[in-house]
Short mmCIF file of C-alpha atoms in Angstrom, two decimals:
data_model
loop_
_atom_site.label_atom_id
_atom_site.label_comp_id
_atom_site.label_asym_id
_atom_site.label_seq_id
_atom_site.Cartn_x
_atom_site.Cartn_y
_atom_site.Cartn_z
CA UNK X 27 0.21 -0.66 -0.12
CA UNK X 28 1.42 2.91 -0.26
CA UNK X 29 0.35 6.94 1.55
CA UNK X 30 1.55 10.13 1.34
CA UNK X 31 1.88 12.71 3.85
CA UNK X 32 2.34 16.61 4.68
CA UNK X 33 3.40 17.63 7.16
CA UNK X 34 1.94 21.23 6.55
CA UNK X 35 -0.95 21.87 5.79
CA UNK X 36 -0.53 25.99 6.39
CA UNK X 37 3.45 27.34 5.28
CA UNK X 38 3.04 31.21 5.56
CA UNK X 39 6.54 32.85 4.23
CA UNK X 40 8.07 36.22 3.77
CA UNK X 41 8.52 36.93 0.06
CA UNK X 42 12.35 36.39 -1.79
CA UNK X 43 12.43 34.20 1.87
CA UNK X 44 13.07 30.34 0.96
CA UNK X 45 10.92 28.07 1.26
CA UNK X 46 10.53 24.12 2.15
CA UNK X 47 7.31 22.17 1.66
CA UNK X 48 7.42 19.23 3.86
CA UNK X 49 6.57 15.36 1.82
CA UNK X 50 7.86 11.80 3.09
CA UNK X 51 6.06 8.34 1.51
CA UNK X 52 6.31 4.67 2.20
CA UNK X 53 5.16 2.43 -0.68
CA UNK X 54 6.22 -1.13 -1.12
CA UNK X 55 7.79 -1.29 -4.40
CA UNK X 56 9.36 1.28 -6.55
CA UNK X 57 7.75 4.52 -6.31
CA UNK X 58 7.96 7.53 -8.85
CA UNK X 59 7.41 11.16 -6.83
CA UNK X 60 5.41 14.40 -7.87
CA UNK X 61 4.48 17.82 -7.07
CA UNK X 62 1.43 19.64 -8.66
CA UNK X 63 0.98 23.01 -7.11
CA UNK X 64 -2.32 24.00 -7.76
CA UNK X 65 -4.34 27.88 -8.29
CA UNK X 66 -7.32 29.59 -6.73
CA UNK X 67 -10.21 27.97 -9.11
CA UNK X 68 -7.75 26.59 -11.48
CA UNK X 69 -7.17 22.63 -11.82
CA UNK X 70 -3.25 20.96 -10.47
CA UNK X 71 -0.54 21.57 -12.85
CA UNK X 72 2.92 19.32 -12.66
CA UNK X 73 5.54 20.74 -11.31
CA UNK X 74 7.82 18.25 -10.79
CA UNK X 75 8.44 15.01 -11.17
CA UNK X 76 11.54 11.83 -9.82
CA UNK X 77 11.02 9.18 -12.00
CA UNK X 78 14.39 7.58 -12.41
CA UNK X 79 18.73 8.92 -12.47
CA UNK X 80 19.14 12.21 -11.07
CA UNK X 81 17.99 12.52 -7.11
CA UNK X 82 17.50 16.24 -7.92
CA UNK X 83 15.17 17.91 -9.83
CA UNK X 84 13.57 21.20 -10.85
CA UNK X 85 11.13 23.13 -11.87
CA UNK X 86 11.19 26.09 -15.09
CA UNK X 87 10.15 28.67 -12.43
CA UNK X 88 13.10 27.86 -9.48
CA UNK X 89 11.42 25.01 -7.63
CA UNK X 90 12.69 21.45 -7.50
CA UNK X 91 13.05 18.61 -5.01
CA UNK X 92 14.91 15.71 -3.86
CA UNK X 93 14.71 12.26 -3.89
CA UNK X 94 15.81 10.93 -1.08
CA UNK X 95 15.07 7.24 -0.60
CA UNK X 96 16.52 6.34 2.93
CA UNK X 97 14.28 9.28 4.56
CA UNK X 98 11.45 8.20 2.14
CA UNK X 99 11.08 11.70 0.88
CA UNK X 100 10.32 14.15 -1.76
CA UNK X 101 10.29 17.87 -0.38
CA UNK X 102 10.39 20.39 -2.33
CA UNK X 103 11.93 23.26 -1.97
CA UNK X 104 13.12 26.79 -3.45
CA UNK X 105 15.41 29.43 -2.72
CA UNK X 106 13.55 32.67 -3.19
CA UNK X 107 9.66 32.78 -3.04
CA UNK X 108 6.80 35.66 -5.41
CA UNK X 109 3.65 36.44 -4.69
CA UNK X 110 2.75 34.12 -6.57
CA UNK X 111 3.54 31.26 -5.90
CA UNK X 112 1.16 31.61 -3.33
CA UNK X 113 -1.15 28.18 -3.88
CA UNK X 114 -1.92 24.44 -2.78
CA UNK X 115 1.20 22.44 -2.90
CA UNK X 116 0.39 18.32 -3.34
CA UNK X 117 2.53 15.51 -3.17
CA UNK X 118 1.64 12.57 -4.98
CA UNK X 119 3.57 9.23 -5.50
CA UNK X 120 2.45 6.06 -7.75
CA UNK X 121 4.00 2.69 -7.77
CA UNK X 122 3.10 2.96 -12.08
CA UNK X 123 4.37 5.56 -13.46
CA UNK X 124 2.01 8.57 -13.70
CA UNK X 125 -0.76 6.44 -13.33
CA UNK X 126 -2.54 5.30 -10.47
CA UNK X 127 -1.42 8.37 -7.92
CA UNK X 128 -2.28 8.51 -4.19
CA UNK X 129 -2.23 12.44 -3.02
CA UNK X 130 -0.84 13.57 -0.25
CA UNK X 131 -3.80 16.44 2.03
CA UNK X 132 -1.92 19.78 0.09
CA UNK X 133 0.18 22.31 1.62
CA UNK X 134 -0.33 26.55 1.17
CA UNK X 135 2.02 28.58 0.53
CA UNK X 136 1.03 31.51 1.68
CA UNK X 137 3.82 34.27 0.13
CA UNK X 138 3.15 37.76 2.06
CA UNK X 139 4.66 40.87 0.73
CA UNK G 2 -3.10 23.19 -27.15
CA UNK G 3 -6.82 23.30 -25.78
CA UNK G 4 -6.66 22.02 -22.26
CA UNK G 5 -9.20 19.16 -20.02
CA UNK G 6 -12.71 20.94 -20.55
CA UNK G 7 -15.04 20.34 -17.69
CA UNK G 8 -19.18 21.39 -16.76
CA UNK G 9 -20.45 22.39 -14.70
CA UNK G 10 -17.50 24.64 -13.07
CA UNK G 11 -20.46 25.34 -10.33
CA UNK G 12 -23.15 22.64 -9.45
CA UNK G 13 -25.73 23.32 -6.24
CA UNK G 14 -27.83 20.32 -5.51
CA UNK G 15 -30.58 18.99 -3.04
CA UNK G 16 -29.37 16.28 -1.11
CA UNK G 17 -31.33 13.00 -2.80
CA UNK G 18 -31.15 14.78 -6.37
CA UNK G 19 -29.66 13.74 -9.17
CA UNK G 20 -26.26 15.31 -10.58
CA UNK G 21 -23.70 14.83 -13.75
CA UNK G 22 -20.63 15.71 -14.99
CA UNK G 23 -18.90 15.85 -18.12
CA UNK G 24 -15.32 15.60 -19.27
CA UNK G 25 -14.34 16.25 -22.07
CA UNK G 26 -9.52 15.58 -22.31
CA UNK G 27 -7.55 16.88 -24.38
CA UNK G 28 -7.11 15.30 -27.91
CA UNK G 29 -4.90 12.13 -28.91
CA UNK G 30 -4.93 11.11 -24.34
CA UNK G 31 -6.65 7.65 -24.75
CA UNK G 32 -6.75 7.66 -20.94
CA UNK G 33 -9.45 9.67 -18.54
CA UNK G 34 -9.68 9.52 -14.69
CA UNK G 35 -12.46 11.32 -12.91
CA UNK G 36 -11.25 12.47 -8.61
CA UNK G 37 -12.74 13.35 -6.01
CA UNK G 38 -11.74 16.72 -3.98
CA UNK G 39 -12.60 17.23 -0.62
CA UNK G 40 -11.93 20.62 0.77
CA UNK G 41 -8.64 20.11 2.88
CA UNK G 42 -8.09 16.50 1.42
CA UNK G 43 -5.81 15.44 -1.91
CA UNK G 44 -7.62 14.05 -5.02
CA UNK G 45 -8.78 10.96 -4.50
CA UNK G 46 -9.37 8.54 -7.46
CA UNK G 47 -12.70 7.64 -8.34
CA UNK G 48 -12.46 5.80 -11.61
CA UNK G 49 -9.91 4.99 -14.96
CA UNK G 50 -10.80 4.36 -18.07
CA UNK G 51 -8.24 3.57 -20.41
CA UNK G 52 -10.34 4.20 -24.21
CA UNK G 53 -13.55 3.07 -23.50
CA UNK G 54 -12.73 0.37 -20.72
CA UNK G 55 -12.69 0.85 -17.60
CA UNK G 56 -9.27 0.00 -15.55
CA UNK G 57 -9.97 0.90 -12.00
CA UNK G 58 -12.41 2.09 -10.28
CA UNK G 59 -12.20 -0.03 -7.09
CA UNK G 60 -12.96 3.48 -4.93
CA UNK G 61 -16.44 4.77 -6.38
CA UNK G 62 -19.32 3.98 -4.48
CA UNK G 63 -20.44 2.09 -7.17
CA UNK G 64 -24.50 1.83 -5.19
CA UNK G 65 -24.99 6.36 -6.28
CA UNK G 66 -22.01 7.01 -8.46
CA UNK G 67 -21.93 6.19 -12.06
CA UNK G 68 -19.89 7.15 -15.08
CA UNK G 69 -18.83 6.08 -18.69
CA UNK G 70 -16.58 6.37 -21.96
CA UNK G 71 -19.29 5.75 -24.59
CA UNK G 72 -16.51 6.20 -27.44
CA UNK G 73 -13.57 6.80 -26.02
CA UNK G 74 -13.67 10.71 -26.00
CA UNK G 75 -15.64 12.34 -23.86
CA UNK G 76 -16.86 11.48 -20.73
CA UNK G 77 -19.64 11.17 -17.33
CA UNK G 78 -19.62 10.97 -14.36
CA UNK G 79 -23.29 11.11 -12.17
CA UNK G 80 -24.06 11.03 -8.81
CA UNK G 81 -27.71 9.23 -8.11
CA UNK G 82 -29.33 10.32 -5.63
CA UNK G 83 -26.83 12.77 -4.03
CA UNK G 84 -25.18 13.01 -0.39
CA UNK G 85 -24.08 16.18 1.19
CA UNK G 86 -20.07 14.03 2.06
CA UNK G 87 -20.36 14.13 -1.63
CA UNK G 88 -19.53 17.71 -1.17
CA UNK G 89 -17.11 18.55 -2.93
CA UNK G 90 -15.06 19.25 -6.17
CA UNK G 91 -14.74 16.56 -8.83
CA UNK G 92 -11.34 16.71 -11.61
CA UNK G 93 -10.85 15.46 -14.67
CA UNK G 94 -7.61 14.27 -15.67
CA UNK G 95 -6.47 12.67 -19.04
CA UNK G 96 -3.15 11.84 -20.39
CA UNK G 97 -1.77 8.94 -23.44
CA UNK G 98 -0.56 5.22 -21.77
CA UNK G 99 0.81 5.78 -19.00
CA UNK G 100 2.17 9.36 -19.12
CA UNK G 101 1.35 12.76 -17.18
CA UNK G 102 -1.77 13.63 -16.28
CA UNK G 103 -3.36 16.61 -17.14
CA UNK G 104 -6.47 18.26 -15.02
CA UNK G 105 -9.12 20.86 -15.52
CA UNK G 106 -10.71 23.40 -13.66
CA UNK G 107 -12.92 20.80 -12.00
CA UNK G 108 -17.30 20.73 -11.31
CA UNK G 109 -17.53 22.33 -7.72
CA UNK G 110 -20.18 20.68 -5.79
CA UNK G 111 -22.19 21.36 -3.22
CA UNK G 112 -25.04 19.50 -1.46
CA UNK G 113 -27.36 20.46 0.85
#
């Protein structure tokens, strides 16, 4: 069975400060890991993914996440946040590529001017 | 490129009424998913289609929920009769087989 734990339901942070959104997973088989972002009144958008290869993955808007197998974690980080990063972030795990996604409960990131 | 289209965006009904949601996936995407997202929770998969066949419907409450994808393109999700606990956002997603899922904006259902 798979599960995802997002430890922080809400994370307020000042503009231009760094942020880390935590995600831990459990799975008995190989995992594929994803971060999705949901802006208000919009659907989920893929932010970044880990399928294989390098354990550090990056998005085009400055976010990065590192797959840590020993810690069973896939934390999302950004060195300097912008107001436009305010959104809900969901971590997801799958044991079958991009199918069969199990989502965490989400972390609401609020960037304070 | 057009994204996943869903309608309606909002729906308010009374308990025991029926409701239907519609989804038009991205052109060429063989796989279509319906998720339920209750406030404060992550999306939960209800059903997955590949073309017009069901791949996974293990979490679909079949006594009241039904879904179809008759021609392997558009899909409809129905609830009959609705309960208060069905209040949620219903998300549709589509993908090429085994590839990344793309989500629609969702339908927000309120059951009074």
